mmCIF file of C-alpha atoms and ligand atoms in Angstrom:
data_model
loop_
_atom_site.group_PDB
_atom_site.id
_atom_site.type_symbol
_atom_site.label_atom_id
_atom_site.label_comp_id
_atom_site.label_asym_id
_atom_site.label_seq_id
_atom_site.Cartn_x
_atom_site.Cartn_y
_atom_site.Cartn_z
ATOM 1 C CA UNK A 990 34.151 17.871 -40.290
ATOM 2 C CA UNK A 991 37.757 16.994 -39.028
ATOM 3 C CA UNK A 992 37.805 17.436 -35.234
ATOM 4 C CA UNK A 993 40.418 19.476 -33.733
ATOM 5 C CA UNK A 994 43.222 17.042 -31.862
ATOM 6 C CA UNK A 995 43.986 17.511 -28.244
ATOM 7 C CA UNK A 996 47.395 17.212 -27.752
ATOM 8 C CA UNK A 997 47.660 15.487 -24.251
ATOM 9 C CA UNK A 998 51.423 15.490 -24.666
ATOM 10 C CA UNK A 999 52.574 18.724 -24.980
ATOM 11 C CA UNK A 1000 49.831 20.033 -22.700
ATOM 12 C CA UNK A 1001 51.410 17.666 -19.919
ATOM 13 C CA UNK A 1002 54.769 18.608 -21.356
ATOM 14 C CA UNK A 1003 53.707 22.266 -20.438
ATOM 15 C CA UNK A 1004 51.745 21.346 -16.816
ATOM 16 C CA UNK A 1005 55.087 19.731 -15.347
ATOM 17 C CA UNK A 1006 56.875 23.050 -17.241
ATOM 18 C CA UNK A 1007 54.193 24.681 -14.939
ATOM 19 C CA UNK A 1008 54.949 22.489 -11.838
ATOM 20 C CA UNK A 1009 58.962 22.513 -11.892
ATOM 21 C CA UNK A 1010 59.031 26.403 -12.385
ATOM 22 C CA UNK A 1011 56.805 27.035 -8.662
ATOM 23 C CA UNK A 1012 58.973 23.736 -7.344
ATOM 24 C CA UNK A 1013 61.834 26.041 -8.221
ATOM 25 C CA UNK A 1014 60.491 29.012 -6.423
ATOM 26 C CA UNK A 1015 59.349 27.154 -3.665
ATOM 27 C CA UNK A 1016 62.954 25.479 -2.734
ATOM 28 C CA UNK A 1017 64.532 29.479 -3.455
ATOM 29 C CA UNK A 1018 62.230 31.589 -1.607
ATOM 30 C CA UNK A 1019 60.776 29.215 1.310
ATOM 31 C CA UNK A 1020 63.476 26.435 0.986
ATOM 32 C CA UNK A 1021 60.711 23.985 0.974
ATOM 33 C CA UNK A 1022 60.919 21.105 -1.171
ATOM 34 C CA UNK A 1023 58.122 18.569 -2.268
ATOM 35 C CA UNK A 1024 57.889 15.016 -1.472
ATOM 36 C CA UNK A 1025 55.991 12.119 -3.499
ATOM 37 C CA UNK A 1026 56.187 8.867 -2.120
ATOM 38 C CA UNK A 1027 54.886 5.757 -4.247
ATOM 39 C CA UNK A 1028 54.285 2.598 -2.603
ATOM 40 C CA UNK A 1029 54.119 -0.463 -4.915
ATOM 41 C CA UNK A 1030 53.300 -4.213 -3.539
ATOM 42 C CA UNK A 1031 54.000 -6.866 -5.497
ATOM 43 C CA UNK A 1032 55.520 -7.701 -9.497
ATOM 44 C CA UNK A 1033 52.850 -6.201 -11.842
ATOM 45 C CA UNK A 1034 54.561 -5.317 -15.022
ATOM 46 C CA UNK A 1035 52.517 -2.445 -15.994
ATOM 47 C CA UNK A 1036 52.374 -0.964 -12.226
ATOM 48 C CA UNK A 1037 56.446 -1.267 -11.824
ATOM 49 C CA UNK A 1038 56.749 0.878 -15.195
ATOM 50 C CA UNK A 1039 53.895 3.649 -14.123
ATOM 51 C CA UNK A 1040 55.947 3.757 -10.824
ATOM 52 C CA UNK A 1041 58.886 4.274 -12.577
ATOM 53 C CA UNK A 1042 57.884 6.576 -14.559
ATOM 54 C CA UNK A 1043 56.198 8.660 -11.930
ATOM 55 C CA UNK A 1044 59.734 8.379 -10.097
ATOM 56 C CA UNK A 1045 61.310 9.946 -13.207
ATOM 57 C CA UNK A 1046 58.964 12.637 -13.742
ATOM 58 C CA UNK A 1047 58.984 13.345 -10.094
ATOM 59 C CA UNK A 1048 62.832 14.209 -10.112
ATOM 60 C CA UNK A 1049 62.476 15.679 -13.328
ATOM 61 C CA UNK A 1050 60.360 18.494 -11.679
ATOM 62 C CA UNK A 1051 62.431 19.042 -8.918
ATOM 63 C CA UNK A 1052 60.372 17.231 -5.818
ATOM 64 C CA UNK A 1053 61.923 14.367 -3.818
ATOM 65 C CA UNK A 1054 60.785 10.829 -4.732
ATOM 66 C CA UNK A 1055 60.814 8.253 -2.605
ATOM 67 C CA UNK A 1056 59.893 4.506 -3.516
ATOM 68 C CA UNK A 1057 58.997 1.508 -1.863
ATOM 69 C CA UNK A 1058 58.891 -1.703 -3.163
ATOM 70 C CA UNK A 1059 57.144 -4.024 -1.039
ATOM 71 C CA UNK A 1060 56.890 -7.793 -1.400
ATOM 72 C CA UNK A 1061 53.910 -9.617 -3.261
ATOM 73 C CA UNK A 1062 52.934 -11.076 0.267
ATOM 74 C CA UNK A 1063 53.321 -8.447 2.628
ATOM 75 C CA UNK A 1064 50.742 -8.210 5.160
ATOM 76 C CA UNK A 1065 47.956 -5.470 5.915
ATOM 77 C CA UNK A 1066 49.575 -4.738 9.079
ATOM 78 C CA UNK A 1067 53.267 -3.872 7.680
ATOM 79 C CA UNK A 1068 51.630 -1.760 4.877
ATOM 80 C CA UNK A 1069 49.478 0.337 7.182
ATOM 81 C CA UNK A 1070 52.475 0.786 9.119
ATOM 82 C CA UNK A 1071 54.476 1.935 6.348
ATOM 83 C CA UNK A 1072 51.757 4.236 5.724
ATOM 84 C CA UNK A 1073 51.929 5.676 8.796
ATOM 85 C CA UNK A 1074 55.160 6.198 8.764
ATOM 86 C CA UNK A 1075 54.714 8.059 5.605
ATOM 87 C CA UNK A 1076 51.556 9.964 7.227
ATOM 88 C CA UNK A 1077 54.162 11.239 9.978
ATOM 89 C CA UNK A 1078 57.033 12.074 7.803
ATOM 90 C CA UNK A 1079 57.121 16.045 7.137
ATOM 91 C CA UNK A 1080 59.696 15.597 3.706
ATOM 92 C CA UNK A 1081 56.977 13.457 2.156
ATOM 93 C CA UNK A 1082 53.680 15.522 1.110
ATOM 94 C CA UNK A 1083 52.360 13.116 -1.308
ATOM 95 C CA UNK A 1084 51.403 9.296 -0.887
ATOM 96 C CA UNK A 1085 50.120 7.400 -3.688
ATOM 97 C CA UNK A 1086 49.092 3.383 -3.020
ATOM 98 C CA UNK A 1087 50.202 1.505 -7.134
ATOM 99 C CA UNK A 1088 46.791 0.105 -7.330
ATOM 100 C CA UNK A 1089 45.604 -2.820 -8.194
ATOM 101 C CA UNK A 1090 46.817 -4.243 -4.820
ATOM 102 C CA UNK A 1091 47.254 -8.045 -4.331
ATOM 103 C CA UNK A 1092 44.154 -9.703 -3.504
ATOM 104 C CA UNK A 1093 44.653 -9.809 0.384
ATOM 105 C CA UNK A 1094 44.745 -6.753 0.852
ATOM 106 C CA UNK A 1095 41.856 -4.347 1.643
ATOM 107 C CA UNK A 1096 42.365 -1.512 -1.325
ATOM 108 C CA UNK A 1097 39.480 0.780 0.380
ATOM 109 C CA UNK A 1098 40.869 0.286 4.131
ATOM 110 C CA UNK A 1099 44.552 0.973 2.839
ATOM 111 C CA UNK A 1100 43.662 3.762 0.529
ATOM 112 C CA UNK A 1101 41.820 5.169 3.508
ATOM 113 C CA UNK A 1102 44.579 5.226 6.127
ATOM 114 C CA UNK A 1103 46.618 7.997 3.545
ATOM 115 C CA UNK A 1104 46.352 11.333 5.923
ATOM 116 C CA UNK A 1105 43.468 12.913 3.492
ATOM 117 C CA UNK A 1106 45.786 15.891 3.104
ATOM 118 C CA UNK A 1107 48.853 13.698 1.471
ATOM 119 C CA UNK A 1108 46.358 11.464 -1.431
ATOM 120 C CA UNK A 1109 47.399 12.815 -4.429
ATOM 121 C CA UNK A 1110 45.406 10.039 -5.764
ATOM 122 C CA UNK A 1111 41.895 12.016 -4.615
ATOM 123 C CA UNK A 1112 40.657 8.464 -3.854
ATOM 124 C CA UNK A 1113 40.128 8.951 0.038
ATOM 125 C CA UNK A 1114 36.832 9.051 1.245
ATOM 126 C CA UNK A 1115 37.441 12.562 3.024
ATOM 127 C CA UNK A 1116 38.100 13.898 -0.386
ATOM 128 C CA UNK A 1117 35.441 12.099 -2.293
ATOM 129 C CA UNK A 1118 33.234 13.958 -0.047
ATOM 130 C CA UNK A 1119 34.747 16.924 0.026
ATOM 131 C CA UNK A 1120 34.717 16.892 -4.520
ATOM 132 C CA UNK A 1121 31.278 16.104 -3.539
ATOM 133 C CA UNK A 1122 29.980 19.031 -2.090
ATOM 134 C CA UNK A 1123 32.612 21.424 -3.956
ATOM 135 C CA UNK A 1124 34.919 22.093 -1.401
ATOM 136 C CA UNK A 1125 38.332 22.346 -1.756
ATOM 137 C CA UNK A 1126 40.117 18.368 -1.945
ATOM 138 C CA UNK A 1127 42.767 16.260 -3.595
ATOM 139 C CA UNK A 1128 41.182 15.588 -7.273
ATOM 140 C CA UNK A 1129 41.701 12.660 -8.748
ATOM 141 C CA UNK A 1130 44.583 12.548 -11.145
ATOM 142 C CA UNK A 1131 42.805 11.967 -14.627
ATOM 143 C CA UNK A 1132 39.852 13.343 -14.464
ATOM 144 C CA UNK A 1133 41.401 16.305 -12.976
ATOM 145 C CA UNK A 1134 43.493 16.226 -16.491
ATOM 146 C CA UNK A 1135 40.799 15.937 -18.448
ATOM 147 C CA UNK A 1136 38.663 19.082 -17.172
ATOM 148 C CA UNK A 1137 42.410 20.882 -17.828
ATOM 149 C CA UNK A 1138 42.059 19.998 -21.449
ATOM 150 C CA UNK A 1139 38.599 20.717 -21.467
ATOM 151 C CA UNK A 1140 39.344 24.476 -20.162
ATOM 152 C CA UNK A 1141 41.635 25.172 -22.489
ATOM 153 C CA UNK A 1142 40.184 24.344 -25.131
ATOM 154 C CA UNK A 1143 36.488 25.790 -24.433
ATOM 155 C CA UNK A 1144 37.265 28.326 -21.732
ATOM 156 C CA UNK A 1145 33.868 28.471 -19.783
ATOM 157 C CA UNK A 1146 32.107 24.734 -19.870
ATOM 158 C CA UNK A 1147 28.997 26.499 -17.969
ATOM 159 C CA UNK A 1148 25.258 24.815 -19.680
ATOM 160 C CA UNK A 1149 27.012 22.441 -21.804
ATOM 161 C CA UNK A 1150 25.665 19.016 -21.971
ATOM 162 C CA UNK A 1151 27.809 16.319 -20.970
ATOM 163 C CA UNK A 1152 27.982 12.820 -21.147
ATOM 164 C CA UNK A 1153 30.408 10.949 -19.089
ATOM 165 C CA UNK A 1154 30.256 6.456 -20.110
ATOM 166 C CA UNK A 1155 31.823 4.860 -17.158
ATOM 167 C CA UNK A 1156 30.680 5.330 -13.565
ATOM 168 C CA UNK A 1157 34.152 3.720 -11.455
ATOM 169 C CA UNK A 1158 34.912 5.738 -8.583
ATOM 170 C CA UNK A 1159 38.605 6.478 -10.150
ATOM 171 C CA UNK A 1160 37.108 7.973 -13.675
ATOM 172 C CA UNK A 1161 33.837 8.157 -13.848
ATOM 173 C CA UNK A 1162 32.584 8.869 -10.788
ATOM 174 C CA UNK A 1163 35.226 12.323 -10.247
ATOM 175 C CA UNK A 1164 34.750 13.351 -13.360
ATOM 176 C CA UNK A 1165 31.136 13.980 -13.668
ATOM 177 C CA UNK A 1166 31.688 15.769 -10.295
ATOM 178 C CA UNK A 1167 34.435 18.096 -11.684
ATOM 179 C CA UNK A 1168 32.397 18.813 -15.017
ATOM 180 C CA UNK A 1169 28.943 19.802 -12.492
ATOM 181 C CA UNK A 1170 31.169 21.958 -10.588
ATOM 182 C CA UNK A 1171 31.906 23.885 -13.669
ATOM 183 C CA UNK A 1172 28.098 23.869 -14.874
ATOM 184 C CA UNK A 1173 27.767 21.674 -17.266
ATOM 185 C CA UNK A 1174 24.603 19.154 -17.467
ATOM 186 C CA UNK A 1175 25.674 16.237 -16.708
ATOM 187 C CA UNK A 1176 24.510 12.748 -17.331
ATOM 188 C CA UNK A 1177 26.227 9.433 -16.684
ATOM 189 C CA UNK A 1178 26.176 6.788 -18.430
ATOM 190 C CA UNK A 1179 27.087 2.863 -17.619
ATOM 191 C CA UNK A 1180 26.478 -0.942 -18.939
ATOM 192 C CA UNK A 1181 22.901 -0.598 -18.143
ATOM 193 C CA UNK A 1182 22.085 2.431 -19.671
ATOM 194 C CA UNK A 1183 19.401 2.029 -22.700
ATOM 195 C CA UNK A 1184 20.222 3.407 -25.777
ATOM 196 C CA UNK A 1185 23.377 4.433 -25.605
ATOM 197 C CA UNK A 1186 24.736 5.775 -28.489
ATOM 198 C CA UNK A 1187 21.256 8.540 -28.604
ATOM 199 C CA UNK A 1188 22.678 9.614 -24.769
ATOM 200 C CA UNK A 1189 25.751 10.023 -26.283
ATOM 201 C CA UNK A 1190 24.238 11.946 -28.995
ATOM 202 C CA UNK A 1191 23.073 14.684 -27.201
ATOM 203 C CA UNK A 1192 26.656 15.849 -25.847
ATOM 204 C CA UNK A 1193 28.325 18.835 -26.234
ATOM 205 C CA UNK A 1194 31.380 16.880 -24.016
ATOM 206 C CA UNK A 1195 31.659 13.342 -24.267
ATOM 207 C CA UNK A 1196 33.935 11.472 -22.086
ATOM 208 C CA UNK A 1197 34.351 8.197 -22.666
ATOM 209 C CA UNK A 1198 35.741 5.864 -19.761
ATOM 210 C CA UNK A 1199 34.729 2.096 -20.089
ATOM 211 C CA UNK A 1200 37.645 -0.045 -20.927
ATOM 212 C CA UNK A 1201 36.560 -1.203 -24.129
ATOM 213 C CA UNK A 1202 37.962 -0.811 -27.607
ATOM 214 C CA UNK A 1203 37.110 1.688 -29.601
ATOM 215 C CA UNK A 1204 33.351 1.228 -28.053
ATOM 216 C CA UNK A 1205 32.237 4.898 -29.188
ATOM 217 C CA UNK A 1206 31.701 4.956 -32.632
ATOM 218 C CA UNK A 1207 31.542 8.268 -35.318
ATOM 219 C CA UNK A 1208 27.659 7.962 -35.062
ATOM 220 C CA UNK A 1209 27.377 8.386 -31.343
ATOM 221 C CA UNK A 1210 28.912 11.258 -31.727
ATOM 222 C CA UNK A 1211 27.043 15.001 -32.028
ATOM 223 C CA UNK A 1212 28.192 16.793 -34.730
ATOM 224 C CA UNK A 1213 30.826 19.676 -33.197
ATOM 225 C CA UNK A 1214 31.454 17.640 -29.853
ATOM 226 C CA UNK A 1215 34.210 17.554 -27.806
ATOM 227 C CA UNK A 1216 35.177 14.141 -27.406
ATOM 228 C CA UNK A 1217 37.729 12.836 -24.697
ATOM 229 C CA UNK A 1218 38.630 9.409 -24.692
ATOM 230 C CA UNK A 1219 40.249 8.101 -21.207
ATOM 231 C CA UNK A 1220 40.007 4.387 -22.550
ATOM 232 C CA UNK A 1221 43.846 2.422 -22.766
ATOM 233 C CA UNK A 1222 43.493 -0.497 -24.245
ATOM 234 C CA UNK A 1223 45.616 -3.169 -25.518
ATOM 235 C CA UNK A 1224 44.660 -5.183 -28.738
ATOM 236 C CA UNK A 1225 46.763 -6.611 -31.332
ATOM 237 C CA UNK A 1226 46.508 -5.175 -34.885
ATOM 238 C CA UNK A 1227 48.079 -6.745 -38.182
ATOM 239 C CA UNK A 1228 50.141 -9.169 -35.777
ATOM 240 C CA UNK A 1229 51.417 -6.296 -33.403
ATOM 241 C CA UNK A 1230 50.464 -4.650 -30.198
ATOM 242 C CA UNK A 1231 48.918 -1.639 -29.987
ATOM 243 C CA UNK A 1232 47.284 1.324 -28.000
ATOM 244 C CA UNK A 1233 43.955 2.000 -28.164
ATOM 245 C CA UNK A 1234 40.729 4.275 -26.496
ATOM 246 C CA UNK A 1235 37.609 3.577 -26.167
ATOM 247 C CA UNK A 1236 36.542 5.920 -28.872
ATOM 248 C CA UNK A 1237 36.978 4.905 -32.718
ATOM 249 C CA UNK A 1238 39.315 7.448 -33.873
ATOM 250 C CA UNK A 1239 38.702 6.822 -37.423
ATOM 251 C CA UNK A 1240 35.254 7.549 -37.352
ATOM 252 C CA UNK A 1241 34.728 9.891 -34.480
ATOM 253 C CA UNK A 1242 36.727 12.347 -35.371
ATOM 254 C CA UNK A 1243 35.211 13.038 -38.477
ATOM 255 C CA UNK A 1244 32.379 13.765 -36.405
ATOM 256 C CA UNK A 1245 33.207 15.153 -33.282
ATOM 257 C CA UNK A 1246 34.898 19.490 -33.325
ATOM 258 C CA UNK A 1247 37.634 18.005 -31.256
ATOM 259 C CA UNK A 1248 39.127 14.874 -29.617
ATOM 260 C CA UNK A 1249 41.786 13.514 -27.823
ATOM 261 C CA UNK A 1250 44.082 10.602 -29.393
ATOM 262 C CA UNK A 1251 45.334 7.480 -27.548
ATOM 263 C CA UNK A 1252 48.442 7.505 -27.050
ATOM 264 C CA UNK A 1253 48.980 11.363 -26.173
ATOM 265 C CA UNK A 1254 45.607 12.559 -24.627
ATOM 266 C CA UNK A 1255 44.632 12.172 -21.547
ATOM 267 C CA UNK A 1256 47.081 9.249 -20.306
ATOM 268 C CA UNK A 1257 50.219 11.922 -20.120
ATOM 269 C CA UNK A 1258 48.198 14.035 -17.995
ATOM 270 C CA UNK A 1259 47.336 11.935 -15.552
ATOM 271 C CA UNK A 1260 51.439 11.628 -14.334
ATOM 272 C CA UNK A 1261 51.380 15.540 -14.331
ATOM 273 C CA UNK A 1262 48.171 16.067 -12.632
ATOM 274 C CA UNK A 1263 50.415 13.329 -9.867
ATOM 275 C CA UNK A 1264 52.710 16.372 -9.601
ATOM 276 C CA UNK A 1265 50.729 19.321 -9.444
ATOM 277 C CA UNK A 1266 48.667 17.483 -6.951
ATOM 278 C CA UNK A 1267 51.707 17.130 -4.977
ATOM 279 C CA UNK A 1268 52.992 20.293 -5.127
ATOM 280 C CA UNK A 1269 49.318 21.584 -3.758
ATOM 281 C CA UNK A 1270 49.535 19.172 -1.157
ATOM 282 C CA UNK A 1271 52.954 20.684 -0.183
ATOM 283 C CA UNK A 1272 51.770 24.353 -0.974
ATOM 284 C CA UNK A 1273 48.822 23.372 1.955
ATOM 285 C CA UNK A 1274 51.199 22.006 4.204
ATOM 286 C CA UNK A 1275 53.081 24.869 4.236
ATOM 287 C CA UNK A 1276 50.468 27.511 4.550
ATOM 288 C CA UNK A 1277 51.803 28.979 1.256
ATOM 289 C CA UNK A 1278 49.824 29.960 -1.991
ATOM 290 C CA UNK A 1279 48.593 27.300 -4.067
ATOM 291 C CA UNK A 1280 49.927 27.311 -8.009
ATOM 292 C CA UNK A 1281 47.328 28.880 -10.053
ATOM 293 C CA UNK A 1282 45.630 26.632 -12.405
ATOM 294 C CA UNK A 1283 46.953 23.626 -11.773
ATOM 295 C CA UNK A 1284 43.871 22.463 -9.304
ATOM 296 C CA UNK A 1285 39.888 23.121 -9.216
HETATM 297 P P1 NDP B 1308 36.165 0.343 -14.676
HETATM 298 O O1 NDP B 1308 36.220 -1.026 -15.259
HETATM 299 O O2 NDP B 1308 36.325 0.524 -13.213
HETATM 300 O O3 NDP B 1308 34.773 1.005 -15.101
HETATM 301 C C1 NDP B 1308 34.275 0.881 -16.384
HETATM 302 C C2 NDP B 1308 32.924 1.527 -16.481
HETATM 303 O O4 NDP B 1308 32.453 1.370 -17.818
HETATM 304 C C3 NDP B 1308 31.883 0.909 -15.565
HETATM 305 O O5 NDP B 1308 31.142 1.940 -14.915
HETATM 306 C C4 NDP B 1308 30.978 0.114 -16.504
HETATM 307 O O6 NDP B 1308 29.621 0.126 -16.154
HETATM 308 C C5 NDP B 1308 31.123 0.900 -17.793
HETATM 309 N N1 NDP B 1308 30.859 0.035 -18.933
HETATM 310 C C6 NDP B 1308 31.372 -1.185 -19.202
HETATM 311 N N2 NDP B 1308 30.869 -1.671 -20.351
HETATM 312 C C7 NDP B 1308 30.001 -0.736 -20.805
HETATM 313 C C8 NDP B 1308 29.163 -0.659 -21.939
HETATM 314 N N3 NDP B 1308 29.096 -1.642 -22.844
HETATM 315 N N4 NDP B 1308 28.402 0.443 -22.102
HETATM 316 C C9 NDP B 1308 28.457 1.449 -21.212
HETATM 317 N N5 NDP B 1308 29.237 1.434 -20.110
HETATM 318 C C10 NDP B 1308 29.999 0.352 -19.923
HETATM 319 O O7 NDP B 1308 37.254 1.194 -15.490
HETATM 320 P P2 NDP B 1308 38.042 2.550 -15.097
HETATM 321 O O8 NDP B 1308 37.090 3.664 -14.891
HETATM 322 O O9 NDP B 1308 39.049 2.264 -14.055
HETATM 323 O O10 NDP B 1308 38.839 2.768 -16.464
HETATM 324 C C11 NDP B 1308 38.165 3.014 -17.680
HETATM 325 C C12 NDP B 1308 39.178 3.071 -18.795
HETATM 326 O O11 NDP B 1308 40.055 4.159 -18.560
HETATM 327 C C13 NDP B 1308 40.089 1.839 -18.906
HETATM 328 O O12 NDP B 1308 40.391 1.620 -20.285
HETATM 329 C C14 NDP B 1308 41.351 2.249 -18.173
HETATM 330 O O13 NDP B 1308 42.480 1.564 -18.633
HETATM 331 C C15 NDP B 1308 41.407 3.706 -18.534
HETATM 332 N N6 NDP B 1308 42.151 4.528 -17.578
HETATM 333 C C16 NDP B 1308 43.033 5.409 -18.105
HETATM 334 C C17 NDP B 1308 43.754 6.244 -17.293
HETATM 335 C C18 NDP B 1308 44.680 7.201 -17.910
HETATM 336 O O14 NDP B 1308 45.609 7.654 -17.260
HETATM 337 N N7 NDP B 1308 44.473 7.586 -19.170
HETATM 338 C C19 NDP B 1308 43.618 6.176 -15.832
HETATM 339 C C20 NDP B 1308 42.582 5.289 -15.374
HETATM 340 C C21 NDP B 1308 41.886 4.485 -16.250
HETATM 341 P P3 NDP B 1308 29.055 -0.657 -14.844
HETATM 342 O O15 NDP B 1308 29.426 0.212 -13.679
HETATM 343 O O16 NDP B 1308 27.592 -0.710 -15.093
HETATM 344 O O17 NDP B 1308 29.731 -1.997 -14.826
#
């Protein structure tokens, strides 16, 4: 068997389509326009080109962006203030915290002074709870992606077995929520579960979000699966740098009925899951309909 591709790309390519054309109506009819703002402390290389990208894509769809770059060293104190600032500020309906923070500062206590309605991110604890016990929240950007993908491609997911490998609170976690909440049978699976590659076996959806390379191998794979690979690893191949999952491509998608590549599966969607979160957020500020499709 040769598995079906995912194309992450042009399905993101056609959510932020999606997203611009209700931004659009929203500024016409309701002259209402949505607001990200990104926060970034410190120099990290990879974080200063997510947040630029995010500020591209942002404008692209027609919202507001608004950045701020805070020093390495800047204390708790100033950043909760900025945060409250943002909290109060009615043109900005999205916040979203670059993470990883520098080391002195609390992640979980910043993350957790966003106003619940303005994380984008779905990492406050109001909306963890709220995923929890399937009522409506802010979903986490990538997993939020990946049951997109996994919609449109099977339609109902209801009494499929799935399998997510990786149990953070940013991946994992969310997405074995998200794939309950649409009926599958879900099992999750971590560094200490036994016998991995047999759990893996017996999924109709495997997701596969561990950080390391090309960990999930053609024979962990069920024949006809659906395999999504969140991994993004860097490794260097034949002297150069490359991109790669945490599924073996080679070999699992000779197995698997469908798959997503890295680059241009699930890391696109995660920026345009950012927007359509924002634009709910804004669409719930406002008291107006919510786009359909673009949130659980
Ligand atoms: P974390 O490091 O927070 O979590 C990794 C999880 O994998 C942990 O639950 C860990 O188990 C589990 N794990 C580690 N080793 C094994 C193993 N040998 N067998 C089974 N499980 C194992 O990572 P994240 O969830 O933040 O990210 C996962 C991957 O997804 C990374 O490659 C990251 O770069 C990528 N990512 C991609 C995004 C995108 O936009 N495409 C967005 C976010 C992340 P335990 O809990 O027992 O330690």
């Amino acid at each position: 068997m040769t598995a079906v591709v995912i194309d992450g790309k042009a399905f993101a390519a056609g959510v932020r389509a999606r997203v611009a054309a209700h931004v659009a109506r929203l500024r016409e009819e309701h002259g209402v326009q949505p607001g990200l703002a990104v926060v970034l402390v410190g120099q990290d290389p990879a974080s200063e080109v997510y947040v630029r990208n995010k500020g591209v894509q942002t404008l692209e769809a027609g919202m507001a962006s608004y950045e701020h770059k805070l020093a390495a060293d800047t204390s708790e104190v100033d950043l909760l203030a900025l945060i409250g600032q943002l909290n109060a500020d009615r043109a900005v309906h999205g916040i979203l915290v670059q993470l990883p923070l520098p080391g002195h500062l609390n992640a979980d206590l910043i993350i957790n002074s966003i106003d619940p309605a303005k994380d984008v991110d779905g990492f406050h604890i109001s909306n963890v709870g709220l995923l929890g016990t399937g009522q409506k929240a802010m979903v986490p950007c990538t997993p939020l992606g990946c049951l997109m993908m996994l919609r449109a491609h099977h339609g109902s997911l209801a009494g499929m077995s799935a399998v997510v490998v990786g149990r953070s609170n940013i991946v994992g976690k969310p997405m074995a929520q998200l794939l309950l909440g649409d009926s599958c049978t879900v099992t999750i699976a971590h560094s200490r579960t036994r016998d991995l590659a047999a759990v893996c076996r017996g999924a109709d959806i495997l997701v596969a979000a561990v950080g390391r390379a090309e960990m999930i191998t053609g024979d962990m794979v069920k024949p006809g699966a659906t395999v999504i690979d969140v991994g993004i690893n860097r490794v260097a191949r034949d002297g150069k740098a490359r991109l790669v999952g945490d599924v073996d491509f080679a070999s699992a998608s000779k197995v698997a009925g469908a798959i997503t590549p890295v680059p241009g599966g699930v890391g696109p969607m995660t920026i345009a899951c950012l927007l359509a979160n924002t634009l709910t957020a804004c669409c719930r500020a406002h008291g107006l309909p919510e786009p359909e499709g673009l949130t659980v």
